[in-house]
XYZ file of N, CA and C in Angstrom:
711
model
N 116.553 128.705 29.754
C 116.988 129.595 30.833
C 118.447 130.007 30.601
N 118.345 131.566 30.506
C 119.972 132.023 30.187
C 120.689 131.804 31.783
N 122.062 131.169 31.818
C 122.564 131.082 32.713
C 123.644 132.051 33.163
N 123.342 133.017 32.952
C 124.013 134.354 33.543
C 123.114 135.180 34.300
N 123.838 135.914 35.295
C 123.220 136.428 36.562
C 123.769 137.842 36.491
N 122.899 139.173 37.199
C 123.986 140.161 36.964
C 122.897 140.461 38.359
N 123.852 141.319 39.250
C 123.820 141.726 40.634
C 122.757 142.946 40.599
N 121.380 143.087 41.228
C 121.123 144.319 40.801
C 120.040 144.520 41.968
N 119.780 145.876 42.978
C 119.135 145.523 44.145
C 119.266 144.651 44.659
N 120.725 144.384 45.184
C 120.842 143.689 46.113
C 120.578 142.096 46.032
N 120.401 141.700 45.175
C 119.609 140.260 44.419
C 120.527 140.127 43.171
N 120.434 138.403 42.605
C 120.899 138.044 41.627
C 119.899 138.212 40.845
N 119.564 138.777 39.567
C 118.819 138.382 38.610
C 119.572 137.852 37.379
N 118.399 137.120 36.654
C 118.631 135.697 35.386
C 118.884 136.843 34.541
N 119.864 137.097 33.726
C 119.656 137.799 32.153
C 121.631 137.846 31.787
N 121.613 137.996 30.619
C 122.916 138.793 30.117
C 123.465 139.789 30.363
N 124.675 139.642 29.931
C 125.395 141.123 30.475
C 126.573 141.132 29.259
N 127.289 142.382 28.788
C 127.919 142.227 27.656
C 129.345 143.035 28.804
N 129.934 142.393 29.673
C 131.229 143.317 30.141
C 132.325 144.189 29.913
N 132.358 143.488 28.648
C 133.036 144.965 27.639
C 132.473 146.017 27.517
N 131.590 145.942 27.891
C 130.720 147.614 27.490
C 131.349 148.495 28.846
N 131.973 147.974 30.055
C 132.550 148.342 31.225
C 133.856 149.287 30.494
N 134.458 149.032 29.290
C 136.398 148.818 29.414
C 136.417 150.393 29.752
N 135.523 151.253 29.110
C 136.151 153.095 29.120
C 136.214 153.792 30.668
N 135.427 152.636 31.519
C 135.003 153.439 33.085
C 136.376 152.911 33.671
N 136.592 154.166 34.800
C 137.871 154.245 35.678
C 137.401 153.711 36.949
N 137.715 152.230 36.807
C 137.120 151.679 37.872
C 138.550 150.186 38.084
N 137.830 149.509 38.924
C 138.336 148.131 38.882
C 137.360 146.743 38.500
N 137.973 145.537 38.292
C 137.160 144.576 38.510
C 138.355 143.343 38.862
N 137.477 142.153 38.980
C 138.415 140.673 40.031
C 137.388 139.451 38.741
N 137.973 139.075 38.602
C 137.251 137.711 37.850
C 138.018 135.920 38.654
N 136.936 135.650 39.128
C 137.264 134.248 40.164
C 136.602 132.940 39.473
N 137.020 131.788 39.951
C 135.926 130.589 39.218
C 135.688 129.896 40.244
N 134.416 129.668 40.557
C 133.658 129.204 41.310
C 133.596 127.876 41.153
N 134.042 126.529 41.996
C 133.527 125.022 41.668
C 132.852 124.723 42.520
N 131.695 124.466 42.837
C 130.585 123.727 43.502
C 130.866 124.754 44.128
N 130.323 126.073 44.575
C 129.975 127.165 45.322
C 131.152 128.026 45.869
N 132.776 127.384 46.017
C 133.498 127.694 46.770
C 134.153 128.401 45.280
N 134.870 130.261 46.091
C 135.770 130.930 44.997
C 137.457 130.167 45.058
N 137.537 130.301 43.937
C 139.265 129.523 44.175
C 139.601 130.592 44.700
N 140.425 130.852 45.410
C 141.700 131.656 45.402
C 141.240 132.845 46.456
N 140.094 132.771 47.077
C 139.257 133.684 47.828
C 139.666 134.953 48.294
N 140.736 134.524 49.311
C 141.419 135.242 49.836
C 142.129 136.141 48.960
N 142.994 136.038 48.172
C 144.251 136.477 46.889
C 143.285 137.468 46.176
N 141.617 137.424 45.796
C 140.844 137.924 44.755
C 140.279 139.172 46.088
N 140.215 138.496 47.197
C 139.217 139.764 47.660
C 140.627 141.002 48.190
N 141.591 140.529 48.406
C 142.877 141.580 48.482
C 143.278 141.962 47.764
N 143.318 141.602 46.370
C 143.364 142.507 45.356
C 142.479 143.247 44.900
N 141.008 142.682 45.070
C 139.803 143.685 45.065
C 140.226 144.893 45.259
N 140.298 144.415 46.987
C 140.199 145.480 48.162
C 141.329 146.631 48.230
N 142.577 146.351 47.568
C 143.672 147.004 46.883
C 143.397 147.933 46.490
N 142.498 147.817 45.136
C 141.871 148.739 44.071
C 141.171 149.517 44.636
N 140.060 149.373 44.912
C 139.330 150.084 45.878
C 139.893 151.489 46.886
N 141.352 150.432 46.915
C 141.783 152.214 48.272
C 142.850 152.698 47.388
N 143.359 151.863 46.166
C 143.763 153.010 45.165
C 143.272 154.079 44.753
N 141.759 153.613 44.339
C 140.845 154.052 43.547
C 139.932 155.353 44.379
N 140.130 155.289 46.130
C 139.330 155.561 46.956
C 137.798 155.459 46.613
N 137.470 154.276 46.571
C 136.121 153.233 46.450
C 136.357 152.823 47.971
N 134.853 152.108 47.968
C 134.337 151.448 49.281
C 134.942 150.220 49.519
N 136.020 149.764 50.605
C 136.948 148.970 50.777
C 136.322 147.465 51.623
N 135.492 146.951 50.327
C 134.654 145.680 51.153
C 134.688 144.957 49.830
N 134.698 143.567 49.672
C 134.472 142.539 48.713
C 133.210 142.920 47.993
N 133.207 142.450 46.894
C 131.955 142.409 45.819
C 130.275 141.788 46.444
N 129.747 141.781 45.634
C 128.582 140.450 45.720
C 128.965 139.128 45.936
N 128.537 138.562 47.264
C 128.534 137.019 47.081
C 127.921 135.909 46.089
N 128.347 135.211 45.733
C 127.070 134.213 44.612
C 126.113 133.510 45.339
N 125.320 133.306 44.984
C 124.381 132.227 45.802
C 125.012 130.905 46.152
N 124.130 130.575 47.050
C 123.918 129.451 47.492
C 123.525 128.036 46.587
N 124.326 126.662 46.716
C 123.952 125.744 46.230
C 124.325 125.648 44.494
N 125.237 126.537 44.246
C 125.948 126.250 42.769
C 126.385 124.798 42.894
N 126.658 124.244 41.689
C 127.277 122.809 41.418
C 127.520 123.439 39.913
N 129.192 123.121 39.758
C 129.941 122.505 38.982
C 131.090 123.607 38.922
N 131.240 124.176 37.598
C 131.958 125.862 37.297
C 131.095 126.658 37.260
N 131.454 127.715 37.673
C 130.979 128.785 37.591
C 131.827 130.103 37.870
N 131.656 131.539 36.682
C 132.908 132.380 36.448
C 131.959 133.622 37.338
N 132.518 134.499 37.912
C 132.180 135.705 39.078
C 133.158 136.610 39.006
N 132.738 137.633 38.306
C 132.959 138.848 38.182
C 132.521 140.160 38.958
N 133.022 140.859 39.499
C 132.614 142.031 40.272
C 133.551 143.640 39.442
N 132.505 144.787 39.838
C 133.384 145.804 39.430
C 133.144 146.656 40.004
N 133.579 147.989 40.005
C 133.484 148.768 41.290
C 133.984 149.908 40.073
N 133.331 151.392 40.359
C 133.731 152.838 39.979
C 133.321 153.848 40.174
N 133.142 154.677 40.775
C 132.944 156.086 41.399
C 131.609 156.427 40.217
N 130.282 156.807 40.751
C 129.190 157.066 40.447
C 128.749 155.362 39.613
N 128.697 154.311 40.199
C 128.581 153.152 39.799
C 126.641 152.932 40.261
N 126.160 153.174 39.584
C 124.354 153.050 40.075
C 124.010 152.005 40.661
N 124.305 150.752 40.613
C 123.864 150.121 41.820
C 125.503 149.935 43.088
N 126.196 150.984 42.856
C 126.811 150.453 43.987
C 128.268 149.527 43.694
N 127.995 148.423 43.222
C 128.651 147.168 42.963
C 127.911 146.664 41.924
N 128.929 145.980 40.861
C 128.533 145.317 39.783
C 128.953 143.906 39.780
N 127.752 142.825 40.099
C 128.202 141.793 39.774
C 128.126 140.752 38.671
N 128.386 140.255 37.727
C 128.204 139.205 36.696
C 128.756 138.226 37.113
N 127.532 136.653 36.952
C 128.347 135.172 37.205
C 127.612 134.725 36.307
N 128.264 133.722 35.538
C 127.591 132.939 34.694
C 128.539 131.652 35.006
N 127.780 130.367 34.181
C 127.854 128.979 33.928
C 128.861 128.466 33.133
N 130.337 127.989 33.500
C 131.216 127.987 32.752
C 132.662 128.736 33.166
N 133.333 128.839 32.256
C 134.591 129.259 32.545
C 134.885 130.345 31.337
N 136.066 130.923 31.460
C 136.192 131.830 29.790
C 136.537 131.407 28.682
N 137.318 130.132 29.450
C 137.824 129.190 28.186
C 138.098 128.000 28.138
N 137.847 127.078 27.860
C 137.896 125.843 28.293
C 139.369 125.340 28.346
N 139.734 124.298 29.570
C 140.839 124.236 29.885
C 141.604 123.335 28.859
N 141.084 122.712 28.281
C 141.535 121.468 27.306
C 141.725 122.427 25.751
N 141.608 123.851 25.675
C 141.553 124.216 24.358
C 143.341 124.523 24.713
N 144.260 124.047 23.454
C 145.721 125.144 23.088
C 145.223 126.278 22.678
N 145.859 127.451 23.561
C 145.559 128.888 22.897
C 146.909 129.005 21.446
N 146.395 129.341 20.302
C 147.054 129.830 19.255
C 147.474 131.324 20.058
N 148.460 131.402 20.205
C 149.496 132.830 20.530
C 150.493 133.709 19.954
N 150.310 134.801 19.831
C 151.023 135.504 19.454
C 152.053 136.440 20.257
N 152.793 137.852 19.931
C 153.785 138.182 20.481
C 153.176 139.943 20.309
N 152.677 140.691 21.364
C 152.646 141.954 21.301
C 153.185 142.694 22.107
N 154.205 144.029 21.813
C 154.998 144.649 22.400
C 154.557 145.343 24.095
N 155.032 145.619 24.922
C 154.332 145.970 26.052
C 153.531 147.524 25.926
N 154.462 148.580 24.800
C 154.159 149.709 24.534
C 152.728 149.659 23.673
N 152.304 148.558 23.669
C 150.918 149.000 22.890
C 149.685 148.712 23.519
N 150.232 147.923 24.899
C 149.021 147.668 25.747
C 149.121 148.264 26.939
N 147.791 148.475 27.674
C 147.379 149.357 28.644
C 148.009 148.728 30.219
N 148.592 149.505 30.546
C 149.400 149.102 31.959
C 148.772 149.391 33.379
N 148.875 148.441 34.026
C 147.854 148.708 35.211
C 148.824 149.251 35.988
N 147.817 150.538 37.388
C 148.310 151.643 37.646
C 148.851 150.809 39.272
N 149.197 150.007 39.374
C 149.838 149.500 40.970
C 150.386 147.879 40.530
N 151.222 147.181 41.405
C 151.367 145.801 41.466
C 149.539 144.942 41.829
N 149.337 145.760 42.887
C 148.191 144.841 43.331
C 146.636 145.193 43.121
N 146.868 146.305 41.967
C 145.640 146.490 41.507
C 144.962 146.465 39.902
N 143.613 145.354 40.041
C 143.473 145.213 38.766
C 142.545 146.311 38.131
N 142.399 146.511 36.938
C 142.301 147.782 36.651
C 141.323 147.753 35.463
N 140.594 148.378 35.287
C 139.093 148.546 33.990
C 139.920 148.602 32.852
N 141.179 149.339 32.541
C 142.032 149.951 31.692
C 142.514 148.009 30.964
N 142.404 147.010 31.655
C 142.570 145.593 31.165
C 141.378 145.225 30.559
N 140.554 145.827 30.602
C 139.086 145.287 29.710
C 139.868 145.576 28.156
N 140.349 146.868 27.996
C 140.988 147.180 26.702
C 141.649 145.937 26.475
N 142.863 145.585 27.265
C 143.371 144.527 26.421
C 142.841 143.296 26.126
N 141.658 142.558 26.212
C 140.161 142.019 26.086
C 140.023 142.482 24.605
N 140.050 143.741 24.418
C 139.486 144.060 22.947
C 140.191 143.967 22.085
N 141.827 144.203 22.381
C 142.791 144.005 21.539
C 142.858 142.715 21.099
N 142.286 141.695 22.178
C 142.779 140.296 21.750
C 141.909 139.763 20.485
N 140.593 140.651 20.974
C 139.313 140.229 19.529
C 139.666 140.821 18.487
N 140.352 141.972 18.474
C 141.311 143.115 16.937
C 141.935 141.889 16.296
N 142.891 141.077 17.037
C 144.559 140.239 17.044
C 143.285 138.958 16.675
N 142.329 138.600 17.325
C 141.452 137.175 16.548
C 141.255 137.243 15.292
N 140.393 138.827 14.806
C 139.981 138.809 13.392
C 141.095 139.199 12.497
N 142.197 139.858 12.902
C 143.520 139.561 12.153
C 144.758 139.082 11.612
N 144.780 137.716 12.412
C 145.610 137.367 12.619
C 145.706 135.698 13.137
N 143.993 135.571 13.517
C 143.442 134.300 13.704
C 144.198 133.890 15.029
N 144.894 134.409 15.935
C 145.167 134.513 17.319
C 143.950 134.261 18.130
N 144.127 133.458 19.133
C 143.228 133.363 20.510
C 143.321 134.237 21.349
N 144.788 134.353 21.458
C 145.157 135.532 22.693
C 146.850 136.027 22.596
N 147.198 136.803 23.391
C 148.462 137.281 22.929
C 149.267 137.355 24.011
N 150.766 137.326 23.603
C 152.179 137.803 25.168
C 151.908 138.707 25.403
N 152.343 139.380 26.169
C 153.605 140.751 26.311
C 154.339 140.666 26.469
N 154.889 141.121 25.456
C 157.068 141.040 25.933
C 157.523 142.890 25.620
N 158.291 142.815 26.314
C 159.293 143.892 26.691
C 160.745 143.010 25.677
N 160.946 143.843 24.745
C 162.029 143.830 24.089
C 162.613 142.164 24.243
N 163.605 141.529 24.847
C 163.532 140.046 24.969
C 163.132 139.511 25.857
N 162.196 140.355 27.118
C 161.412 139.814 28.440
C 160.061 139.212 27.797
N 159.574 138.193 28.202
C 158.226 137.739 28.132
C 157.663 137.697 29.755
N 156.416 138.489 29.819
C 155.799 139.062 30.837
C 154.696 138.528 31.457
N 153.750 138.409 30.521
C 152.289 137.837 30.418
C 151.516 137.764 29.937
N 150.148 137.493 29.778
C 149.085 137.354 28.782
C 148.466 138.374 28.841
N 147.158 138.170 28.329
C 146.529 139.415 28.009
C 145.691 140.238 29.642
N 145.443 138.920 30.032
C 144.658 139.081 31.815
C 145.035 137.630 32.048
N 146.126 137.480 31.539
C 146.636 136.139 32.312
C 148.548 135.449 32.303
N 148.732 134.908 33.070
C 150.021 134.699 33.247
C 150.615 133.511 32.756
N 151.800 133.787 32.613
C 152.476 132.620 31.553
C 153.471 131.862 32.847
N 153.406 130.518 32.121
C 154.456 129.697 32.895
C 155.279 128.887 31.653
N 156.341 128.743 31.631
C 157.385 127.367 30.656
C 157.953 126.523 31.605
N 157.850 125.439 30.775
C 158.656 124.555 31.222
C 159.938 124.439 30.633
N 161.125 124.507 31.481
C 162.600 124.734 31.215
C 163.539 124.035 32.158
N 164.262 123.056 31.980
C 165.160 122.208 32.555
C 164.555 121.865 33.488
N 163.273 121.259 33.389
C 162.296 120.248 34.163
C 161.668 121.106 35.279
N 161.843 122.462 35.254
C 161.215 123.378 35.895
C 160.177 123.829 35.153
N 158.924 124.428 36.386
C 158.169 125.730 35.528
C 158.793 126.456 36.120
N 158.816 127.690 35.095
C 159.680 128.997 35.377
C 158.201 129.910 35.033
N 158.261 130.969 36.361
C 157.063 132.050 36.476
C 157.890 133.443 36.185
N 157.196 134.602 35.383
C 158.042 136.115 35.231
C 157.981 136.058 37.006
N 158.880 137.301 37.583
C 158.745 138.246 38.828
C 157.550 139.140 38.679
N 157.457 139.468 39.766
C 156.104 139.943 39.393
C 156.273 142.068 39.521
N 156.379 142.774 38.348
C 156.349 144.046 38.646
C 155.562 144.583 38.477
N 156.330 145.941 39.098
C 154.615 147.137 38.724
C 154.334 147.686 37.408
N 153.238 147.523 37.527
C 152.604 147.720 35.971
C 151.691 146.282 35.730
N 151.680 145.539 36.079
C 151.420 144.052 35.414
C 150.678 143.415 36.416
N 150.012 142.313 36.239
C 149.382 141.612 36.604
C 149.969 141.023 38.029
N 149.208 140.657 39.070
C 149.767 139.497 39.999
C 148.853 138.487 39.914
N 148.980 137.173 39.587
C 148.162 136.538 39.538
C 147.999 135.461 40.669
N 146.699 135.575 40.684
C 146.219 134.443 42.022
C 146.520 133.043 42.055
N 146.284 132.369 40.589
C 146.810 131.187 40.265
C 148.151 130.926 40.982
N 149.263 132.223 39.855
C 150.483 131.988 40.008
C 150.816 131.891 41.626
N 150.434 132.403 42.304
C 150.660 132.624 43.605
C 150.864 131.421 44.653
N 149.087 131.236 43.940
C 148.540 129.464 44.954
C 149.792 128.644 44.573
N 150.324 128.640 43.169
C 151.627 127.360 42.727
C 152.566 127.907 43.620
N 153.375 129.085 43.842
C 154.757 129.520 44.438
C 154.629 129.298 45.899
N 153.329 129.250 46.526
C 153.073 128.521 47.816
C 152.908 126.963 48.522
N 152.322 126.162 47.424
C 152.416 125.033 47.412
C 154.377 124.679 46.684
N 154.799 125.353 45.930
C 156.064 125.264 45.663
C 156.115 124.621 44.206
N 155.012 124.201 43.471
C 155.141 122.906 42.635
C 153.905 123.134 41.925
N 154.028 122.049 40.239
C 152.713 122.145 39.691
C 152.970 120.858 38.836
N 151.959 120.193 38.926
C 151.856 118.870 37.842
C 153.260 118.174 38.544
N 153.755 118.066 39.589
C 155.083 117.558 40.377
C 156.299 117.727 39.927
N 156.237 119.011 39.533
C 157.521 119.999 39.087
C 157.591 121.231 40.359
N 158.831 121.388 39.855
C 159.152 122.269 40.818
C 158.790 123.841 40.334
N 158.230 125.222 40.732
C 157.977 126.420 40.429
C 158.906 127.196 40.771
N 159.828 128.359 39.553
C 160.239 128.848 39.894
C 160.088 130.361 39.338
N 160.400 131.328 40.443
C 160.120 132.480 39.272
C 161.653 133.720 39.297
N 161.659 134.072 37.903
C 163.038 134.163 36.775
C 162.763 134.736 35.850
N 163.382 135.548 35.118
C 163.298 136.180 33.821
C 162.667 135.009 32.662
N 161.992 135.240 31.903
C 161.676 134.490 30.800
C 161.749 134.983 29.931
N 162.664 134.619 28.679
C 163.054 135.426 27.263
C 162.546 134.888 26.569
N 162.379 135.561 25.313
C 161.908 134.661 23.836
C 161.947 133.519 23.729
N 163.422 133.561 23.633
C 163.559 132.145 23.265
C 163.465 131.278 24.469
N 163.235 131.407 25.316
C 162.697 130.450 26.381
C 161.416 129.892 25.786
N 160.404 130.529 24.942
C 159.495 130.067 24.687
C 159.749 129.509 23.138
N 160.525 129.386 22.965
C 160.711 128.870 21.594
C 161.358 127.050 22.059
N 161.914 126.988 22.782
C 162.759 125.887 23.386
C 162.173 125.351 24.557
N 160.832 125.875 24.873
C 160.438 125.450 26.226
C 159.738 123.892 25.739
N 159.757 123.186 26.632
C 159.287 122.053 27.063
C 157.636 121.737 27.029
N 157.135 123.249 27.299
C 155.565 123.023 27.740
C 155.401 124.375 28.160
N 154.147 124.894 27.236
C 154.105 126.172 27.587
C 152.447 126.453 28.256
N 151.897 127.429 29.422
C 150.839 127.310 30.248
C 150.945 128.224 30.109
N 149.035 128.347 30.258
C 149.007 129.990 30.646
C 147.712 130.053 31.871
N 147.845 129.812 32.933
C 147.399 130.261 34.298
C 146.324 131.320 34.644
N 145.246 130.824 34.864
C 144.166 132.269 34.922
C 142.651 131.744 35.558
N 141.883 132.315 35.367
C 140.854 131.688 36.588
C 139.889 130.968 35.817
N 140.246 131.034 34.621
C 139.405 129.823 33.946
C 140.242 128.081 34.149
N 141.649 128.548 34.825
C 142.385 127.005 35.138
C 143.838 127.261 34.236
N 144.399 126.253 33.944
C 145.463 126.068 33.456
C 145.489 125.570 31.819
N 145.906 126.732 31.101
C 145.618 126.166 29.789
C 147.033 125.667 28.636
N 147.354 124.795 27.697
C 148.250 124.735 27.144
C 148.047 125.941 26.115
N 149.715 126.675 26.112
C 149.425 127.746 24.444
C 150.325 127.288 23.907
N 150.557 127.821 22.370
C 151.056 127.435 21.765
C 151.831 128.782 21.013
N 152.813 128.764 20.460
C 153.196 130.296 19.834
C 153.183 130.176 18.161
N 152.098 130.606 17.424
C 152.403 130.529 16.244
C 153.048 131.973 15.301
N 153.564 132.488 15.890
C 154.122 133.987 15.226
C 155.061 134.529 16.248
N 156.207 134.253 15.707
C 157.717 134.684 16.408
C 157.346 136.310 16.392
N 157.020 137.154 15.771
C 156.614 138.584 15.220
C 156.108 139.220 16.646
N 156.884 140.714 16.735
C 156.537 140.984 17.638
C 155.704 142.476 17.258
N 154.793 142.442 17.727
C 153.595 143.468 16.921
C 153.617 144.533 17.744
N 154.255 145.768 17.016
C 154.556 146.861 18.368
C 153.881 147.621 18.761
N 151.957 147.686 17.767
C 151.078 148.737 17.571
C 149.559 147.637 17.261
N 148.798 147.829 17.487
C 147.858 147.123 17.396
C 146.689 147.650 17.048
């Protein structure tokens, strides 16, 4: 039994779904992780949904719910775009995107070569692209996933956010327009703290990540260690 679900009449049905095939449509999508039935971050995912949506002037209501009676992880995806045939697109499958115990091998790509989302609080189809860039940057370069940095700013991941550890702090970017807000990052700057450090958010430069203490990267698959193996900052991809 394949354990992926895709939303269709109103019902979950059992089969695959390939979501990249989404990246060219002018739409949005929210990716959440589900543990034993409950979405992390619920609230944070359906307002940024719902963001997009009245950017986008789409129908201003949350995605598909998942069923009933999940146990363990589980990843939930929704997407939304003007002439969308059923309406709402949902994909959940069994698992996470990446397992939390893997170090991401990381690299350094310029901000001018990746696709910029069109608000602070809206996530955007135009990020499926940078999804594809990261599989370009795998088979070339043997990268997992990649920065963005702005000249000596380090920004964020590819659909996910960076944290260092620096003088016994985590230090989080500010959050601007163009870029990601992340739900993770959020839940930490509210609780104030992570792993019983204190959260702070501050410019993060290069070499912050060259000298950092402990480097994370925050996203709805959980909290992952990266690692930077290529100082190189790749301005074209």
């Amino acid at each position: 039994m394949v354990n992926s679900f895709v939303w269709v009449d109103e019902g979950w049905k059992n089969q695959n779904f390939d979501f990249l095939s989404l990246s060219d449509r002018e739409g949005i999508y929210e990716t959440m992780l589900i543990v034993d039935g409950e979405i992390r971050n619920k609230k944070e995912h359906e307002k940024r949904f719902i963001s997009g949506c009245k950017f986008l002037n789409l129908p201003k209501t949350p995605g598909p719910r998942p069923p009933k009676g999940l146990k363990g992880e589980w990843t939930l995806r929704w997407a939304r775009w003007h002439g969308c045939p059923m309406g709402d697109l949902g994909h959940l499958w069994k698992g996470t995107l990446q397992p939390t115990n893997q170090v991401l091998k990381v690299g350094l790509v310029s901000i001018q070569a990746i696709p910029k989302v069109p608000s602070l609080n809206v996530k955007h189809l135009e990020l499926l692209k940078r999804v594809k860039i990261k599989e370009i940057l795998k088979k070339r370069h043997g990268w997992d996933d990649y920065l963005v940095v702005d000249k000596k700013n380090v920004l964020e991941g590819s659909n996910w956010a960076v944290m260092v550890l620096k003088d016994q702090n985590w230090i989080v970017p500010k959050f601007q327009k163009g870029l990601l807000k992340s739900t993770s990052v959020m839940e930490f700057l509210k609780i104030g703290e992570f792993e019983d450090r204190k959260i702070i958010q501050q410019n993060i430069f290069i070499k912050d990540l060259m000298n950092a203490g402990d480097l994370r990267g925050p996203s709805s698959s959980g909290v992952r260690k990266i690692k930077i193996v290529s100082k190189k900052i790749l301005n074209s991809v």
